[in-house]
CSV table of C-alpha atoms and ligand atoms in Angstrom, one decimal:
chain,number,residue,atom,x,y,z
A,6,MET,CA,-10.4,-21.7,-9.8
A,7,ASN,CA,-12.4,-20.0,-12.8
A,8,GLU,CA,-14.9,-17.7,-14.0
A,9,LYS,CA,-17.4,-21.0,-13.6
A,10,SER,CA,-16.8,-22.2,-10.4
A,11,LEU,CA,-17.6,-18.3,-9.1
A,12,SER,CA,-21.2,-20.4,-10.2
A,13,ASP,CA,-19.8,-23.7,-8.2
A,14,LEU,CA,-19.9,-21.2,-5.6
A,15,ILE,CA,-23.2,-19.8,-5.3
A,16,ASN,CA,-25.3,-23.0,-6.8
A,17,ASN,CA,-23.0,-26.0,-4.8
A,18,PRO,CA,-20.8,-24.9,-2.8
A,19,SER,CA,-20.8,-28.2,-0.9
A,20,CYS,CA,-18.7,-29.0,-3.5
A,21,LEU,CA,-16.1,-26.5,-1.8
A,22,ASP,CA,-14.1,-27.8,1.5
A,23,ASP,CA,-14.9,-25.3,4.5
A,24,TYR,CA,-17.7,-23.5,2.5
A,25,ASP,CA,-20.3,-22.0,5.1
A,26,PRO,CA,-21.9,-18.9,3.6
A,27,ASN,CA,-23.2,-18.4,7.5
A,28,SER,CA,-19.8,-18.3,9.2
A,29,MET,CA,-17.5,-17.1,6.3
A,30,ALA,CA,-13.5,-16.9,8.0
A,31,VAL,CA,-11.9,-13.7,6.9
A,32,VAL,CA,-9.2,-15.6,5.6
A,33,GLN,CA,-11.3,-17.9,3.1
A,34,ALA,CA,-13.7,-15.5,2.5
A,35,ARG,CA,-10.0,-13.2,1.2
A,36,LYS,CA,-9.1,-16.5,0.0
A,37,TYR,CA,-12.6,-16.8,-2.4
A,38,ILE,CA,-12.1,-13.3,-3.7
A,39,LYS,CA,-8.8,-13.2,-4.9
A,40,GLU,CA,-9.1,-16.1,-7.0
A,41,PHE,CA,-11.4,-14.2,-9.1
A,42,LEU,CA,-9.5,-10.8,-10.1
A,43,LYS,CA,-8.4,-10.0,-13.2
A,44,PRO,CA,-6.7,-7.3,-13.0
A,45,VAL,CA,-6.3,-4.9,-15.7
A,46,THR,CA,-4.0,-4.8,-18.3
A,47,THR,CA,-4.6,-1.9,-20.9
A,48,ARG,CA,-0.8,0.2,-20.2
A,49,GLU,CA,-0.9,4.0,-21.4
A,50,SER,CA,2.3,5.8,-21.2
A,51,VAL,CA,3.1,8.6,-18.4
A,52,PRO,CA,6.2,10.8,-17.2
A,53,ILE,CA,7.5,10.4,-14.2
A,54,ARG,CA,5.9,12.7,-11.5
A,55,SER,CA,2.7,10.9,-12.7
A,56,SER,CA,3.3,7.0,-12.1
A,57,LEU,CA,3.1,7.9,-8.4
A,58,GLY,CA,0.5,5.7,-6.3
A,59,ARG,CA,0.7,4.2,-10.4
A,60,VAL,CA,1.1,0.1,-10.5
A,61,LEU,CA,3.9,-0.1,-13.3
A,62,ALA,CA,3.0,-2.0,-16.4
A,63,GLU,CA,7.1,-3.0,-17.7
A,64,ASP,CA,9.7,-4.1,-16.0
A,65,ILE,CA,12.1,-1.3,-15.9
A,66,HIS,CA,15.5,-1.9,-17.2
A,67,SER,CA,19.3,0.3,-16.4
A,68,PRO,CA,20.2,1.5,-19.3
A,69,CYS,CA,23.2,2.4,-18.1
A,70,ASN,CA,25.5,2.1,-14.9
A,71,VAL,CA,24.3,3.9,-11.9
A,72,PRO,CA,26.5,5.1,-10.9
A,73,ASN,CA,27.8,6.2,-14.2
A,74,HIS,CA,31.9,6.4,-12.6
A,75,ASN,CA,33.8,5.4,-9.8
A,76,ASN,CA,34.1,8.5,-8.1
A,77,SER,CA,34.3,9.7,-4.1
A,78,ALA,CA,32.3,9.2,-1.1
A,79,MET,CA,33.8,12.2,1.1
A,80,ASP,CA,36.0,15.3,0.9
A,81,GLY,CA,39.2,14.8,0.9
A,82,TYR,CA,42.3,13.4,-1.3
A,83,ALA,CA,42.4,10.5,-3.6
A,84,PHE,CA,45.6,8.9,-4.1
A,85,ASN,CA,46.8,4.5,-5.0
A,86,ALA,CA,47.3,3.0,-1.3
A,87,ASP,CA,50.9,1.0,-2.8
A,88,ASP,CA,51.5,4.7,-1.5
A,89,MET,CA,50.7,4.6,1.8
A,90,ALA,CA,53.5,3.9,4.3
A,91,SER,CA,53.1,0.5,5.6
A,92,SER,CA,54.2,1.6,9.2
A,93,GLY,CA,54.3,5.3,10.3
A,94,GLU,CA,53.6,8.7,7.8
A,95,THR,CA,52.5,8.8,4.6
A,96,SER,CA,53.6,11.5,2.5
A,97,LEU,CA,51.7,12.9,-0.9
A,98,LYS,CA,51.7,16.2,-3.2
A,99,ILE,CA,49.1,17.9,-4.2
A,100,ILE,CA,48.9,17.5,-7.8
A,101,GLY,CA,45.9,19.1,-8.9
A,102,THR,CA,42.0,19.6,-7.7
A,103,ALA,CA,38.9,16.8,-8.5
A,104,PHE,CA,35.7,18.5,-8.7
A,105,ALA,CA,32.1,17.2,-9.2
A,106,GLY,CA,30.7,17.5,-12.7
A,107,LYS,CA,34.5,18.4,-13.8
A,108,ALA,CA,37.2,15.7,-13.5
A,109,TYR,CA,41.2,16.1,-12.7
A,110,GLU,CA,42.2,15.2,-16.6
A,111,GLY,CA,45.2,13.9,-15.6
A,112,SER,CA,46.8,10.9,-13.6
A,113,ILE,CA,48.3,10.2,-10.5
A,114,LYS,CA,51.7,8.8,-10.6
A,115,LYS,CA,53.7,7.4,-7.8
A,116,GLY,CA,54.1,9.8,-5.1
A,117,GLN,CA,51.0,12.1,-5.6
A,118,CYS,CA,47.6,12.5,-4.9
A,119,VAL,CA,44.6,15.1,-6.1
A,120,ARG,CA,42.6,16.8,-3.6
A,121,ILE,CA,38.5,15.5,-3.9
A,122,MET,CA,35.1,16.4,-3.5
A,123,THR,CA,32.5,14.5,-3.2
A,124,GLY,CA,30.9,13.1,-6.3
A,125,ALA,CA,33.8,14.0,-8.3
A,126,VAL,CA,35.7,11.5,-11.0
A,127,MET,CA,38.3,9.6,-8.9
A,128,PRO,CA,41.2,10.5,-11.0
A,129,GLU,CA,43.0,8.0,-13.5
A,130,GLY,CA,45.7,5.8,-11.2
A,131,ALA,CA,43.8,6.4,-7.6
A,132,ASP,CA,41.9,4.0,-5.5
A,133,THR,CA,41.0,5.1,-2.6
A,134,VAL,CA,40.4,9.2,-0.7
A,135,VAL,CA,41.6,9.7,2.6
A,136,VAL,CA,39.5,12.1,4.0
A,137,GLN,CA,40.0,15.7,4.5
A,138,GLU,CA,39.7,15.8,8.2
A,139,ARG,CA,42.6,13.3,8.6
A,140,VAL,CA,45.1,14.9,7.5
A,141,THR,CA,47.7,17.6,7.6
A,142,VAL,CA,48.1,20.3,4.5
A,143,GLU,CA,51.6,22.0,4.0
A,144,GLY,CA,53.3,23.5,0.9
A,145,GLY,CA,51.1,22.3,-1.4
A,146,SER,CA,51.6,17.8,0.6
A,147,ILE,CA,49.7,16.4,2.8
A,148,ARG,CA,50.4,13.7,5.5
A,149,PHE,CA,49.0,10.7,7.6
A,150,THR,CA,49.9,8.3,9.4
A,151,ASP,CA,47.3,5.3,9.6
A,152,GLY,CA,45.4,5.6,6.8
A,153,PRO,CA,41.9,4.0,5.0
A,154,LYS,CA,42.0,0.4,3.5
A,155,ARG,CA,42.6,0.4,-0.1
A,156,GLY,CA,39.1,1.2,-1.5
A,157,MET,CA,37.9,3.7,1.3
A,158,ASN,CA,35.3,6.4,0.4
A,159,THR,CA,34.3,5.7,-3.0
A,160,ARG,CA,32.0,4.6,-4.8
A,161,TYR,CA,31.7,3.2,-8.0
A,162,ALA,CA,30.9,2.7,-11.0
A,163,GLY,CA,27.4,0.2,-10.8
A,164,GLU,CA,27.6,-0.3,-6.9
A,165,ASP,CA,23.8,1.3,-6.6
A,166,LEU,CA,22.6,-0.6,-10.0
A,167,LYS,CA,24.1,-2.8,-12.8
A,168,GLN,CA,23.7,-1.7,-16.4
A,169,GLY,CA,20.9,-4.3,-17.7
A,170,GLN,CA,19.5,-5.0,-14.4
A,171,VAL,CA,16.0,-4.5,-14.0
A,172,VAL,CA,15.4,-2.5,-11.8
A,173,LEU,CA,12.4,-1.7,-10.8
A,174,PRO,CA,9.4,-5.3,-12.0
A,175,ASP,CA,6.3,-5.0,-13.5
A,176,GLY,CA,3.5,-4.8,-10.7
A,177,HIS,CA,5.7,-2.2,-8.6
A,178,LEU,CA,3.2,0.4,-7.4
A,179,MET,CA,5.3,4.1,-8.1
A,180,ARG,CA,6.3,5.1,-4.6
A,181,ALA,CA,8.3,8.5,-4.1
A,182,ALA,CA,11.3,6.7,-3.9
A,183,ASP,CA,10.7,4.9,-7.6
A,184,LEU,CA,10.2,8.3,-8.7
A,185,GLY,CA,13.8,9.9,-8.5
A,186,LEU,CA,15.3,5.8,-9.4
A,187,ILE,CA,14.1,6.4,-12.3
A,188,ALA,CA,15.0,9.4,-12.4
A,189,SER,CA,18.7,8.2,-11.8
A,190,LEU,CA,18.5,6.5,-14.9
A,191,GLY,CA,17.2,9.5,-16.9
A,192,VAL,CA,14.3,7.7,-17.7
A,193,GLY,CA,11.3,10.0,-18.9
A,194,GLU,CA,8.9,8.2,-19.4
A,195,VAL,CA,7.2,4.7,-18.1
A,196,LYS,CA,4.5,2.5,-19.2
A,197,VAL,CA,1.8,1.6,-16.1
A,198,TYR,CA,-1.5,0.6,-15.9
A,199,ARG,CA,-4.5,2.1,-16.3
A,200,LYS,CA,-6.6,3.3,-13.8
A,201,LEU,CA,-9.5,1.3,-11.7
A,202,ARG,CA,-12.6,2.4,-12.3
A,203,VAL,CA,-15.0,2.4,-9.5
A,204,ALA,CA,-18.4,2.7,-9.2
A,205,PHE,CA,-19.9,3.1,-5.7
A,206,PHE,CA,-23.5,4.4,-5.0
A,207,SER,CA,-25.2,4.0,-1.3
A,208,THR,CA,-28.7,2.5,-0.6
A,209,GLY,CA,-31.2,3.4,1.8
A,210,ASP,CA,-34.8,5.4,2.0
A,211,GLU,CA,-33.3,6.5,5.6
A,212,LEU,CA,-30.7,8.4,3.6
A,213,ALA,CA,-30.3,12.5,3.0
A,214,SER,CA,-27.9,13.9,1.8
A,215,VAL,CA,-25.5,16.2,2.2
A,216,GLY,CA,-27.2,19.7,1.8
A,217,GLN,CA,-30.0,18.6,2.1
A,218,GLN,CA,-32.8,19.8,5.7
A,219,LEU,CA,-32.9,16.3,7.5
A,220,GLN,CA,-36.6,14.8,8.2
A,221,ALA,CA,-37.7,12.6,11.1
A,222,GLY,CA,-35.5,9.1,11.0
A,223,GLN,CA,-34.1,10.6,8.9
A,224,VAL,CA,-29.6,10.2,8.8
A,225,TYR,CA,-27.1,11.8,6.4
A,226,ASP,CA,-25.5,9.4,4.2
A,227,SER,CA,-21.5,8.7,5.2
A,228,ASN,CA,-21.0,6.0,3.9
A,229,ARG,CA,-20.1,7.8,0.1
A,230,TYR,CA,-17.6,10.0,1.7
A,231,THR,CA,-15.6,7.2,3.4
A,232,LEU,CA,-15.5,5.3,-0.2
A,233,TYR,CA,-14.8,8.3,-2.0
A,234,GLY,CA,-11.6,9.0,0.6
A,235,MET,CA,-10.3,5.6,1.0
A,236,LEU,CA,-10.7,4.5,-3.0
A,237,THR,CA,-9.4,8.2,-3.8
A,238,ARG,CA,-5.8,7.6,-1.6
A,239,LEU,CA,-5.8,4.4,-3.3
A,240,GLY,CA,-5.4,6.4,-6.4
A,241,VAL,CA,-8.4,4.8,-8.3
A,242,GLU,CA,-10.6,6.5,-10.9
A,243,VAL,CA,-13.8,7.8,-8.3
A,244,ILE,CA,-17.4,7.4,-9.7
A,245,ASP,CA,-19.8,8.8,-7.1
A,246,MET,CA,-23.4,7.6,-8.2
A,247,GLY,CA,-25.2,9.1,-5.1
A,248,VAL,CA,-27.6,7.6,-3.3
A,249,VAL,CA,-30.4,5.0,-4.1
A,250,ARG,CA,-33.5,4.5,-2.9
A,251,ASP,CA,-34.5,0.5,-2.0
A,252,GLU,CA,-36.6,-0.1,-5.2
A,253,PRO,CA,-35.6,-2.5,-6.7
A,254,GLU,CA,-36.3,-0.6,-10.1
A,255,LEU,CA,-33.8,2.6,-8.9
A,256,LEU,CA,-31.0,-0.4,-7.7
A,257,GLU,CA,-31.5,-2.3,-10.7
A,258,GLN,CA,-30.5,0.7,-13.2
A,259,ALA,CA,-27.6,1.4,-11.0
A,260,LEU,CA,-26.3,-1.3,-10.4
A,261,ILE,CA,-26.4,-1.7,-15.2
A,262,GLU,CA,-25.2,2.1,-15.4
A,263,ALA,CA,-22.1,1.4,-12.9
A,264,SER,CA,-21.7,-1.9,-14.8
A,265,SER,CA,-21.1,-0.4,-17.5
A,266,CYS,CA,-18.7,2.0,-16.6
A,267,ALA,CA,-16.5,0.7,-13.9
A,268,ASP,CA,-15.0,-2.4,-13.8
A,269,VAL,CA,-15.5,-2.1,-9.9
A,270,ILE,CA,-19.0,-1.5,-7.8
A,271,LEU,CA,-18.9,-1.1,-4.3
A,272,THR,CA,-22.6,-0.4,-2.4
A,273,SER,CA,-23.5,0.7,1.1
A,274,GLY,CA,-26.4,-1.2,2.6
A,275,GLY,CA,-29.1,-3.2,1.6
A,276,VAL,CA,-27.1,-6.3,2.3
A,277,SER,CA,-28.1,-7.8,6.0
A,278,VAL,CA,-30.2,-10.1,6.5
A,279,GLY,CA,-33.8,-8.2,6.3
A,280,GLU,CA,-32.6,-6.8,3.3
A,281,ALA,CA,-30.9,-9.5,1.2
A,282,ASP,CA,-33.6,-11.5,-0.5
A,283,PHE,CA,-33.9,-8.0,-2.1
A,284,MET,CA,-30.6,-7.9,-3.0
A,285,LYS,CA,-30.3,-11.6,-3.9
A,286,GLN,CA,-32.6,-11.1,-6.6
A,287,LEU,CA,-31.7,-8.1,-8.3
A,288,LEU,CA,-28.2,-9.5,-8.8
A,289,GLU,CA,-29.3,-13.4,-9.2
A,290,LYS,CA,-30.7,-11.5,-12.5
A,291,LEU,CA,-27.7,-9.2,-13.7
A,292,GLY,CA,-24.8,-11.2,-12.1
A,293,GLN,CA,-23.1,-14.1,-10.2
A,294,VAL,CA,-23.1,-12.5,-6.8
A,295,VAL,CA,-22.3,-15.1,-3.5
A,296,PHE,CA,-23.7,-13.6,0.0
A,297,TRP,CA,-21.4,-14.2,3.4
A,298,LYS,CA,-22.1,-13.9,6.8
A,299,ILE,CA,-18.1,-13.2,7.6
A,300,ALA,CA,-17.1,-14.4,11.2
A,301,MET,CA,-16.1,-10.6,12.0
A,302,LYS,CA,-17.2,-7.6,14.1
A,303,PRO,CA,-18.2,-5.6,12.6
A,304,GLY,CA,-19.0,-6.3,9.1
A,305,ARG,CA,-20.5,-9.4,9.0
A,306,PRO,CA,-22.5,-9.0,6.0
A,307,LEU,CA,-20.7,-9.5,2.7
A,308,ALA,CA,-22.0,-10.2,-1.2
A,309,TYR,CA,-18.9,-10.7,-3.4
A,310,GLY,CA,-19.4,-11.8,-7.4
A,311,LYS,CA,-19.9,-9.2,-11.0
A,312,VAL,CA,-22.7,-7.8,-12.3
A,313,GLY,CA,-21.9,-8.0,-16.1
A,314,ASP,CA,-18.3,-7.6,-16.5
A,315,ALA,CA,-17.4,-6.1,-13.0
A,316,HIS,CA,-16.8,-6.9,-9.6
A,317,TYR,CA,-19.4,-5.9,-6.6
A,318,PHE,CA,-18.9,-5.7,-3.8
A,319,GLY,CA,-22.4,-5.8,-1.5
A,320,LEU,CA,-20.9,-4.2,1.7
A,321,PRO,CA,-22.9,-3.3,5.3
A,322,GLY,CA,-24.4,-0.3,5.7
A,323,ASN,CA,-23.2,0.7,8.9
A,324,PRO,CA,-20.1,3.5,8.6
A,325,VAL,CA,-17.8,2.0,11.2
A,326,SER,CA,-18.6,-1.2,8.9
A,327,VAL,CA,-18.3,0.0,5.2
A,328,MET,CA,-14.5,0.5,6.4
A,329,VAL,CA,-13.3,-2.2,8.7
A,330,THR,CA,-14.8,-4.5,5.0
A,331,PHE,CA,-13.0,-1.8,2.7
A,332,TYR,CA,-9.6,-2.7,4.3
A,333,GLN,CA,-10.3,-6.2,5.2
A,334,PHE,CA,-11.5,-7.3,1.5
A,335,VAL,CA,-11.6,-4.2,-0.9
A,336,ARG,CA,-8.6,-2.6,-0.7
A,337,GLU,CA,-6.4,-5.9,-1.1
A,338,ALA,CA,-8.8,-6.7,-4.2
A,339,LEU,CA,-8.9,-3.3,-5.4
A,340,LEU,CA,-4.4,-3.8,-5.6
A,341,VAL,CA,-4.6,-6.8,-7.2
A,342,LEU,CA,-6.8,-5.7,-10.4
A,343,MET,CA,-5.0,-2.2,-10.7
A,344,GLY,CA,-2.4,-4.5,-11.3
A,345,GLN,CA,-0.1,-5.2,-8.0
A,346,PRO,CA,0.5,-9.2,-8.4
A,347,ALA,CA,1.1,-9.6,-4.8
A,348,PRO,CA,-0.1,-6.3,-2.6
A,349,ALA,CA,2.0,-6.3,0.5
A,350,PRO,CA,-0.2,-7.5,3.5
A,351,SER,CA,-0.1,-4.6,6.1
A,352,PRO,CA,1.4,-6.3,9.0
A,353,LEU,CA,0.5,-7.1,12.0
A,354,LEU,CA,2.3,-5.3,14.8
A,355,LYS,CA,2.0,-6.7,18.8
A,356,ALA,CA,1.5,-3.8,21.6
A,357,ILE,CA,0.0,-3.5,25.2
A,358,CYS,CA,-4.0,-3.5,25.4
A,359,THR,CA,-4.0,-0.6,28.1
A,360,GLY,CA,-7.8,-1.6,29.0
A,361,SER,CA,-9.7,-4.5,28.9
A,362,ILE,CA,-12.1,-6.5,26.3
A,363,LYS,CA,-15.0,-8.3,25.9
A,364,LYS,CA,-14.2,-11.0,22.9
A,365,LEU,CA,-15.8,-13.7,21.8
A,366,PRO,CA,-13.9,-16.7,20.5
A,367,GLY,CA,-14.6,-18.2,17.0
A,368,ARG,CA,-14.4,-14.8,15.9
A,369,THR,CA,-12.1,-11.5,13.7
A,370,GLU,CA,-13.2,-8.6,15.9
A,371,PHE,CA,-11.8,-5.3,14.8
A,372,GLN,CA,-11.7,-3.6,17.8
A,373,ARG,CA,-10.7,0.5,16.5
A,374,GLY,CA,-7.6,1.5,18.9
A,375,THR,CA,-5.1,4.8,19.6
A,376,LEU,CA,-1.2,3.8,19.3
A,377,TYR,CA,0.8,5.3,21.2
A,378,LEU,CA,4.9,5.4,22.7
A,379,ASP,CA,4.4,5.1,26.2
A,380,GLN,CA,7.1,7.3,29.0
A,381,ASP,CA,9.3,4.2,29.3
A,382,GLY,CA,9.5,3.7,25.3
A,383,GLU,CA,6.6,0.8,25.0
A,384,TRP,CA,4.2,0.5,22.1
A,385,LYS,CA,0.7,1.0,23.8
A,386,VAL,CA,-2.9,0.9,22.5
A,387,ARG,CA,-5.5,2.2,23.7
A,388,PRO,CA,-9.8,1.3,22.3
A,389,THR,CA,-11.4,3.9,21.7
A,390,GLY,CA,-13.9,4.3,23.5
A,391,ASN,CA,-17.6,3.1,21.9
A,392,GLN,CA,-17.5,0.2,19.7
A,393,GLY,CA,-20.6,0.3,18.5
A,394,SER,CA,-20.3,-0.2,14.5
A,395,GLY,CA,-22.4,3.1,14.2
A,396,ILE,CA,-20.0,4.5,15.8
A,397,LEU,CA,-18.0,6.5,13.0
A,398,ARG,CA,-15.9,8.7,15.7
A,399,SER,CA,-14.5,5.4,16.4
A,400,MET,CA,-12.9,5.0,13.4
A,401,SER,CA,-12.1,8.7,13.1
A,402,GLU,CA,-10.1,9.3,16.5
A,403,ALA,CA,-8.0,5.4,15.9
A,404,ASN,CA,-4.9,5.4,14.6
A,405,CYS,CA,-5.0,1.1,13.6
A,406,PHE,CA,-7.5,-1.6,14.2
A,407,ILE,CA,-7.1,-3.7,16.8
A,408,VAL,CA,-7.1,-7.3,15.2
A,409,LEU,CA,-8.5,-10.5,18.0
A,410,ASP,CA,-8.5,-13.6,15.2
A,411,GLU,CA,-10.7,-16.1,15.9
A,412,THR,CA,-9.1,-17.8,18.6
A,413,VAL,CA,-8.5,-14.7,20.8
A,414,GLY,CA,-11.4,-14.8,24.0
A,415,ASP,CA,-11.5,-11.3,26.6
A,416,ILE,CA,-8.0,-9.6,27.0
A,417,GLU,CA,-7.1,-8.4,30.3
A,418,ALA,CA,-5.4,-4.7,30.5
A,419,GLY,CA,-1.7,-4.7,30.4
A,420,MET,CA,-2.1,-7.9,27.8
A,421,PRO,CA,-0.4,-7.8,24.5
A,422,VAL,CA,-2.5,-7.5,21.3
A,423,GLN,CA,-2.2,-7.5,17.3
A,424,VAL,CA,-2.3,-4.1,15.4
A,425,GLN,CA,-2.6,-3.2,12.1
A,426,ILE,CA,-1.1,0.4,11.9
A,427,LEU,CA,-4.7,2.9,9.0
A,428,GLU,CA,-1.4,4.9,7.7
A,429,GLY,CA,0.2,3.9,5.4
A,430,LEU,CA,4.2,5.7,4.9
A,431,ILE,CA,3.9,7.1,1.9
B,16,AMP,P1,-28.7,-1.8,6.5
B,16,AMP,O1,-27.2,-2.5,6.3
B,16,AMP,O2,-28.7,-1.1,5.5
B,16,AMP,O3,-29.2,-2.2,7.2
B,16,AMP,O4,-27.9,-0.5,7.8
B,16,AMP,C1,-27.6,-0.6,8.8
B,16,AMP,C2,-27.6,0.4,9.5
B,16,AMP,O5,-26.5,1.9,8.5
B,16,AMP,C3,-28.8,1.3,9.3
B,16,AMP,O6,-29.2,1.9,10.5
B,16,AMP,C4,-28.9,2.4,8.0
B,16,AMP,O7,-29.4,3.8,8.7
B,16,AMP,C5,-27.0,2.8,8.2
B,16,AMP,N1,-26.5,2.9,7.0
B,16,AMP,C6,-26.6,2.4,5.9
B,16,AMP,N2,-26.6,3.2,4.6
B,16,AMP,C7,-25.7,4.4,5.5
B,16,AMP,C8,-25.3,5.4,4.8
B,16,AMP,N3,-25.0,5.7,3.4
B,16,AMP,N4,-24.7,6.4,5.7
B,16,AMP,C9,-25.2,7.0,7.3
B,16,AMP,N5,-25.5,5.3,7.4
B,16,AMP,C10,-25.8,4.5,6.8
B,17,MG,MG1,-30.4,0.0,4.7
């Protein structure tokens, strides 16, 4: 698909197989969204430490072999395996010491060895290290039986990385190990894609902001806080535009402002059946947006499209729905836009469900659960209490989603279910 087909999707949806905006499968919606994403292309150079959580914008080639020289993997004695007795005891004369960072300058001749520390350069003529625990030292010589095989306890030049090899590819999300890996090459700066700018606001006449007195019928706006948290963890530049009343002029103004400064706009509320028509008219005027009822719970209504050049996600208003739709649709889209061509899907693991769950086939449910290791060493998941889409406590208590796909019906206690862990390893 290309730009033009976002219009096709909106104006002539019947040209697409399986397209039903009133019951869009989760996987189908993810697929459509992905087809319209255009990643950022601007690059910038940053010192290694600042690249943590950013997306690499170049292939990193190794300028050298790592390690740079053959060296010892253990504290022991370096020698040539040809000097080992074919049976019985081997005896070798110690002719010097090699430290990490201070090599033994001479070479090893027949019947000789060098005391060697971990990381020290292998002396010329040596190809094997016998560990110090295996030898008897006496009168300037060592003795051992059952010696190591040739090459044992040594590390070879280039065994970690070969000179010229692509160490990390363009599009790689930088993690702690990668910072160390790049430092091990002596590289001080890397190119990364510029940060994605994401603007968001909450919609609703009933919303009060933290710090204001709550009036009758009002609720505090929590969505901007969960969105702030999730976006910040993803490493994007966050533009918080506050609460916007359900008034067309104000919403229009906010959307135009957001599209002028952000790559992506997120709104919460205003896409449910009662309110969608209102947003629809506005978004038709400002861009191209599709409204879907996703076959999922929670998070049924979702709008997606473009406002000007910015990508737009209209998330439902209910606090749990905001988080679920963010995790299931927005997160992956943002990673692609940040420059990662194929973000790793968050894996589904199997665990035994400790409670029963009522579930209708035909839609995907993301129940909140607590995953734990029981005394018998088996992974179990306990659904958190009230699963209402307004009960944010269920998200706060949970450490995973229990993912019940479209084919699944009621779950009895003791049955295996699929879970998706909320925290990633860092
Ligand atoms: P809506 O999708 O706008 O119809 O909102 C659905 C429900 O979510 C309503 O009960 C709203 O009061 C609630 N809601 C909407 N936005 C927020 C928000 N930012 N924070 C907390 N609750 C909200
Ligand atoms: Mg609303």
